[in-house]
């Protein structure tokens, strides 16, 4: 879910930068786009069109919430 949120916002920024929805123009503009993720990290689109984001490992608590055990 978070990746879909991030990629949509990156796509919007790329369309604005390209000034068009032309696929080739947006594909080029995607490189280097930065978005702050809902988990608080800045995510950057690499030149290989893969995004990298930090790993967090959580543990589900009795109340259904998560306790982060590794960041």
Short mmCIF file of C-alpha atoms in Angstrom, two decimals:
data_model
loop_
_atom_site.label_atom_id
_atom_site.label_comp_id
_atom_site.label_asym_id
_atom_site.label_seq_id
_atom_site.Cartn_x
_atom_site.Cartn_y
_atom_site.Cartn_z
CA UNK A 1 0.00 0.00 0.00
CA UNK A 2 2.76 2.41 0.91
CA UNK A 3 4.63 1.74 -2.33
CA UNK A 4 1.49 2.47 -4.37
CA UNK A 5 1.03 5.75 -2.47
CA UNK A 6 4.66 6.73 -3.06
CA UNK A 7 4.68 5.79 -6.75
CA UNK A 8 1.44 7.67 -7.45
CA UNK A 9 2.85 10.84 -5.89
CA UNK A 10 6.12 10.42 -7.81
CA UNK A 11 4.14 9.99 -11.03
CA UNK A 12 2.20 13.22 -10.35
CA UNK A 13 5.46 15.11 -9.77
CA UNK A 14 6.96 13.62 -12.95
CA UNK A 15 3.91 14.64 -15.02
CA UNK A 16 4.17 18.17 -13.64
CA UNK A 17 7.90 18.29 -14.39
CA UNK A 18 7.44 16.88 -17.90
CA UNK A 19 4.49 19.15 -18.57
CA UNK A 20 2.80 16.22 -20.27
CA UNK A 21 1.40 12.75 -19.76
CA UNK A 22 3.50 11.47 -22.68
CA UNK A 23 4.90 8.12 -21.50
CA UNK A 24 8.47 8.74 -22.68
CA UNK A 25 8.60 12.21 -21.12
CA UNK A 26 7.18 11.01 -17.81
CA UNK A 27 9.50 7.99 -17.75
CA UNK A 28 12.50 10.34 -18.05
CA UNK A 29 11.10 12.74 -15.45
CA UNK A 30 10.56 9.92 -12.92
CA UNK A 31 14.31 9.56 -12.38
CA UNK A 32 15.31 11.43 -9.25
CA UNK A 33 11.78 12.12 -8.00
CA UNK A 34 11.63 12.30 -4.19
CA UNK A 35 8.60 11.72 -1.96
CA UNK A 36 8.29 11.59 1.80
CA UNK A 37 6.61 8.29 2.59
CA UNK A 38 3.79 7.87 5.12
CA UNK A 39 6.32 6.08 7.36
CA UNK A 40 8.43 9.25 7.39
CA UNK A 41 11.30 8.30 5.07
CA UNK A 42 12.34 10.17 1.94
CA UNK A 43 12.16 7.78 -1.03
CA UNK A 44 14.04 8.46 -4.27
CA UNK A 45 13.43 6.99 -7.72
CA UNK A 46 16.70 5.62 -9.08
CA UNK A 47 17.94 5.73 -12.67
CA UNK A 48 16.96 2.06 -13.05
CA UNK A 49 13.33 3.01 -12.21
CA UNK A 50 13.45 1.10 -8.93
CA UNK A 51 12.79 2.81 -5.65
CA UNK A 52 14.56 1.88 -2.48
CA UNK A 53 13.18 2.46 0.97
CA UNK A 54 14.35 1.52 4.45
CA UNK A 55 13.25 -1.71 6.06
CA UNK A 56 11.25 -1.77 9.27
CA UNK A 57 10.40 -5.00 11.07
CA UNK A 58 7.40 -4.94 13.36
CA UNK A 59 5.67 -7.14 15.85
CA UNK A 60 1.88 -7.24 16.08
CA UNK A 61 0.62 -6.37 19.54
CA UNK A 62 -2.51 -7.75 21.25
CA UNK A 63 -4.40 -4.56 20.35
CA UNK A 64 -3.64 -5.03 16.63
CA UNK A 65 -1.05 -2.25 16.47
CA UNK A 66 2.59 -2.73 15.52
CA UNK A 67 5.65 -2.31 17.68
CA UNK A 68 8.74 -1.60 15.56
CA UNK A 69 11.53 -3.93 16.64
CA UNK A 70 14.07 -3.00 13.92
CA UNK A 71 14.48 0.14 11.86
#
